[in-house]
Coordinates of C-alpha atoms in Angstrom, one line a residue:
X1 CA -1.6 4.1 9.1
X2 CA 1.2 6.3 10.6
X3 CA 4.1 4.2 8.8
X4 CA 2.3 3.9 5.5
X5 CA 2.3 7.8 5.7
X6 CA 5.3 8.1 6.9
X7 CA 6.4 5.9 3.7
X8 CA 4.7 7.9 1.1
X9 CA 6.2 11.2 2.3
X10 CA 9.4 10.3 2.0
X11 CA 8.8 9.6 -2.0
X12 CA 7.0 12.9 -2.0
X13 CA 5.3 15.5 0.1
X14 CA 1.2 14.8 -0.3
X15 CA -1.5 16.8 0.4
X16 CA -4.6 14.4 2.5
X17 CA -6.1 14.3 -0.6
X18 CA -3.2 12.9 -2.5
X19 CA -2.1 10.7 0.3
X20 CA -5.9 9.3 -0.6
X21 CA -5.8 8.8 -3.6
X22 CA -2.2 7.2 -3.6
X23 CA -3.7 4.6 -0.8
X24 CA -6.8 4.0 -2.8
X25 CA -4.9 3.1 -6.3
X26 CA -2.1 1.4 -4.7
X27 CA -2.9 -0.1 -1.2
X28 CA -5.9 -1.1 -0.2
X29 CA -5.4 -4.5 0.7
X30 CA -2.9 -3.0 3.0
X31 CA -5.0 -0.5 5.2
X32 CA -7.8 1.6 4.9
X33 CA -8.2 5.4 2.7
X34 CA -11.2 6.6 4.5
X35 CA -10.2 10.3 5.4
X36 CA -11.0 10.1 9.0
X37 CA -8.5 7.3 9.5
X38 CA -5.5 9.4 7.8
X39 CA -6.4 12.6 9.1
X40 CA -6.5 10.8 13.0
X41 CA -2.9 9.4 11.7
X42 CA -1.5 13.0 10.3
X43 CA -2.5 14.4 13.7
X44 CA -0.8 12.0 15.8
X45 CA 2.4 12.4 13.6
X46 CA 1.9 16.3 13.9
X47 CA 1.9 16.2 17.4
X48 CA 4.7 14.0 17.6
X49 CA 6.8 16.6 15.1
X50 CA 6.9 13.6 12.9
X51 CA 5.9 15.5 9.9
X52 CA 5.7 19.3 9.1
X53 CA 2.8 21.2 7.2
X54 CA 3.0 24.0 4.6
X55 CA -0.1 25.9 3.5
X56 CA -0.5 27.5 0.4
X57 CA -3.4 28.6 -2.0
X58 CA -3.9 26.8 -5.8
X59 CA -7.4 27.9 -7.4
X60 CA -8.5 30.1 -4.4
X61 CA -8.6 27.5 -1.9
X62 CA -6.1 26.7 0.8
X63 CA -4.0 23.6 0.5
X64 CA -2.0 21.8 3.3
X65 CA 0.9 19.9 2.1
X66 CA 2.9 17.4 4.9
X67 CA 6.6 16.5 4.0
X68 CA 8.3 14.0 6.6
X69 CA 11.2 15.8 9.3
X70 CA 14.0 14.2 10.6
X71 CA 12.2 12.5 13.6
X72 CA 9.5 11.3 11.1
X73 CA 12.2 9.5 9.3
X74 CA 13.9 8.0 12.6
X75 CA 10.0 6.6 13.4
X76 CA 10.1 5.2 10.0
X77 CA 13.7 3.8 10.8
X78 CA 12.5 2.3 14.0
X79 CA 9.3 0.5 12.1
X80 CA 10.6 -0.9 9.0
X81 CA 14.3 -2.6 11.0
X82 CA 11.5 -5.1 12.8
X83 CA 10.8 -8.0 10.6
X84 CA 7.5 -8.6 9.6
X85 CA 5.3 -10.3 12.2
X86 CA 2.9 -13.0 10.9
X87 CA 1.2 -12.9 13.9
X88 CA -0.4 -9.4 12.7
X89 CA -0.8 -10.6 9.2
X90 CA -4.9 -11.8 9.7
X91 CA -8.0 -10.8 8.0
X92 CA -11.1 -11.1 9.9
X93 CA -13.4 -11.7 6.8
X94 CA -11.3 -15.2 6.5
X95 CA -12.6 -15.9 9.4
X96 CA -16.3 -16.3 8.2
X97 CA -14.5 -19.5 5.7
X98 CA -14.1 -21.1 9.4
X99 CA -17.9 -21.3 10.3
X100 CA -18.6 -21.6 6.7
X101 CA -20.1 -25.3 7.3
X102 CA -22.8 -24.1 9.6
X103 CA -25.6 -22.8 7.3
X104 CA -26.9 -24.3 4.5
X105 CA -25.4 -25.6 1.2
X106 CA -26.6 -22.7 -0.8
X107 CA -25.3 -20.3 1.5
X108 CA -22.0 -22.0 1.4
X109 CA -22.1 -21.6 -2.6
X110 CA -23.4 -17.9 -2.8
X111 CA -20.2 -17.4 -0.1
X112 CA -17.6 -19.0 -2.4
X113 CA -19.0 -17.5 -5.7
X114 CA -18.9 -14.1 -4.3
X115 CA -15.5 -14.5 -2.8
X116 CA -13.8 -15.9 -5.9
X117 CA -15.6 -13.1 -8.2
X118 CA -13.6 -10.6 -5.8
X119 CA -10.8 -12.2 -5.9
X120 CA -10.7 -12.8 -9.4
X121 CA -11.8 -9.2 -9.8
X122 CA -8.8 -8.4 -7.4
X123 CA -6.1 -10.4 -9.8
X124 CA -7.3 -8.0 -12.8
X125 CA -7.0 -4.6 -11.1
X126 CA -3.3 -6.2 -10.2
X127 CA -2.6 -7.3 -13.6
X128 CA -3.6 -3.5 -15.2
X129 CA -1.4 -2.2 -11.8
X130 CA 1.5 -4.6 -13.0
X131 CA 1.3 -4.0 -16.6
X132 CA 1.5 -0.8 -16.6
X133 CA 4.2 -0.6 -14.0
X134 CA 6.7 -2.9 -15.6
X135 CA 6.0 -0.7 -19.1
X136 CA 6.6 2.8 -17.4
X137 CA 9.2 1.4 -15.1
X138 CA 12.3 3.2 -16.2
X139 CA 11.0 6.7 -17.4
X140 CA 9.0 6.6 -13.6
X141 CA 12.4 6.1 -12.2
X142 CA 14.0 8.4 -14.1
X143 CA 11.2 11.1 -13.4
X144 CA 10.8 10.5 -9.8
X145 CA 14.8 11.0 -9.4
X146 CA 14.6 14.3 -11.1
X147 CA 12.0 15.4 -9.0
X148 CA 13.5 14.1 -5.1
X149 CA 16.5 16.0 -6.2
X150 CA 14.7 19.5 -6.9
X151 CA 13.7 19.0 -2.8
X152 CA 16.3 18.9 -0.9
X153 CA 15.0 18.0 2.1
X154 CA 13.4 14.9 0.2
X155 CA 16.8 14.1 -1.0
X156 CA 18.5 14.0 2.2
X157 CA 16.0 11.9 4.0
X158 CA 15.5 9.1 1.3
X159 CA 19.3 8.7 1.1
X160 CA 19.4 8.9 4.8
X161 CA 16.7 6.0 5.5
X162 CA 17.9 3.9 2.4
X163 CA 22.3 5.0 3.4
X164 CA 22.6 4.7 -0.6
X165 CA 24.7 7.4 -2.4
X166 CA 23.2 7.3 -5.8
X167 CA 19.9 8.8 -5.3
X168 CA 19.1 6.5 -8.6
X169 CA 19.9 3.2 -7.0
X170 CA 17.1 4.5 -3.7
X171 CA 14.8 5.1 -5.9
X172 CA 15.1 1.7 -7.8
X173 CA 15.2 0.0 -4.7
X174 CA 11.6 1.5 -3.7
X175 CA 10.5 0.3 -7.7
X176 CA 11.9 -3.1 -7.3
X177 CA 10.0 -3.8 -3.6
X178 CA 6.7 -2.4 -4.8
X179 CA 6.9 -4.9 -8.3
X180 CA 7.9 -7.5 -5.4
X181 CA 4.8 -7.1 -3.4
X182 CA 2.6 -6.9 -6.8
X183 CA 4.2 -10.0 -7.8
X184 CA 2.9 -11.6 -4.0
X185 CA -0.1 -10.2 -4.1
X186 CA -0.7 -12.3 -8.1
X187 CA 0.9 -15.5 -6.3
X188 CA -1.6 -15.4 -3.5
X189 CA -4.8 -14.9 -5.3
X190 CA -4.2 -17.2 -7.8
X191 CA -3.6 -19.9 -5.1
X192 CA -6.5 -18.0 -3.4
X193 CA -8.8 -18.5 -6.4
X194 CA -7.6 -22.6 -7.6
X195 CA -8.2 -23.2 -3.3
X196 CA -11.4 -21.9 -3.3
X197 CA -13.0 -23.0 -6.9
X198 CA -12.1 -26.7 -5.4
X199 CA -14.3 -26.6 -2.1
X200 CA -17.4 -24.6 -4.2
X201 CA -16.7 -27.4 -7.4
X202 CA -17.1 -30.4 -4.2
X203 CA -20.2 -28.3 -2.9
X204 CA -21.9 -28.7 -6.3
X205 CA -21.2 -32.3 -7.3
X206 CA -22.1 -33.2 -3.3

């Protein structure tokens, strides 16, 4: 939870509520947007001086905003250089698919119905996320570089972590890898979704 934090903030400083929100739309499949679990996170990176907070009021009520520091950036550094580990990519619910074959055969058909509707309920909130993306693309690019370069402190640590001069060209970078891993996320239900329709179609005809 630190690092996906750590990732937002360097896009944009976030309030907890917007960091939420963000997490909820965007990344769920990725890690959890429970308050508690980014609030634990915000106060390990606080201690750490990892990020900074500024307070202000909007509509009588006092807001906490967190932007990303210099050592924030280095953690983030230090995270992202290690390849990705495979060995950390597992899902416990998967696990249940193991065992599957010990209850009875109208267990093992609720299961697999219920898994593919979420699945296939997955790939459409996916499609709408990918749709829309690929259609606002270029004026979200265009938007988001205007507004890094009106912080300065945002400025300096996105071209810092990404060592690109055109601010443009970071910013396209961050577009092009989150299209990426909408793209891998389709791939995997829809092999998800034909694996799994093919064991509850055997279920039925056995």
């Amino acid at each position: 939870m630190e690092h996906i934090i750590l990732s937002l903030l360097l896009i944009k400083s976030m309030t907890v509520y917007e960091i939420k929100m963000f997490i909820g739309q965007n990344l769920t499949t990725v890690c959890s947007d429970s308050l508690g679990s980014i609030q634990t996170a915000i106060k390990k990176l606080l201690s750490k001086e990892c990020v900074e907070v500024r307070e202000y009021i909007e509509n009588n009520l006092l807001k906490k905003e967190y932007s990303i520091t210099d050592k924030g950036t280095q953690q983030f550094r230090e995270w992202i250089e290690v390849p990705m580990n495979l060995e950390k990519v597992k899902n416990m619910e998967e696990g249940k698919f193991f065992f599957l074959g010990m209850v009875p055969k109208e267990v093992r058909i609720q299961s697999l119905e219920g898994y593919i509707q979420s699945l296939v309920k997955e790939k459409e909130k996916l499609c709408t996320i990918q749709a829309y993306v690929e259609e606002n693309k270029a004026h979200a690019i265009e938007v988001n570089v205007e507004r890094i370069k009106e912080d300065e402190q945002l400025t300096h640590h996105l071209l810092m972590i990404s060592e690109q001069d055109s601010l443009h060209q970071a910013v396209q970078n961050i577009y092009d890898y989150q299209m990426y891993s909408l793209e891998y996320g389709l791939a995997r239900l829809e092999q998800d979704i034909v694996f799994y329709e093919r064991i509850l179609q055997k279920e039925k005809e056995n």
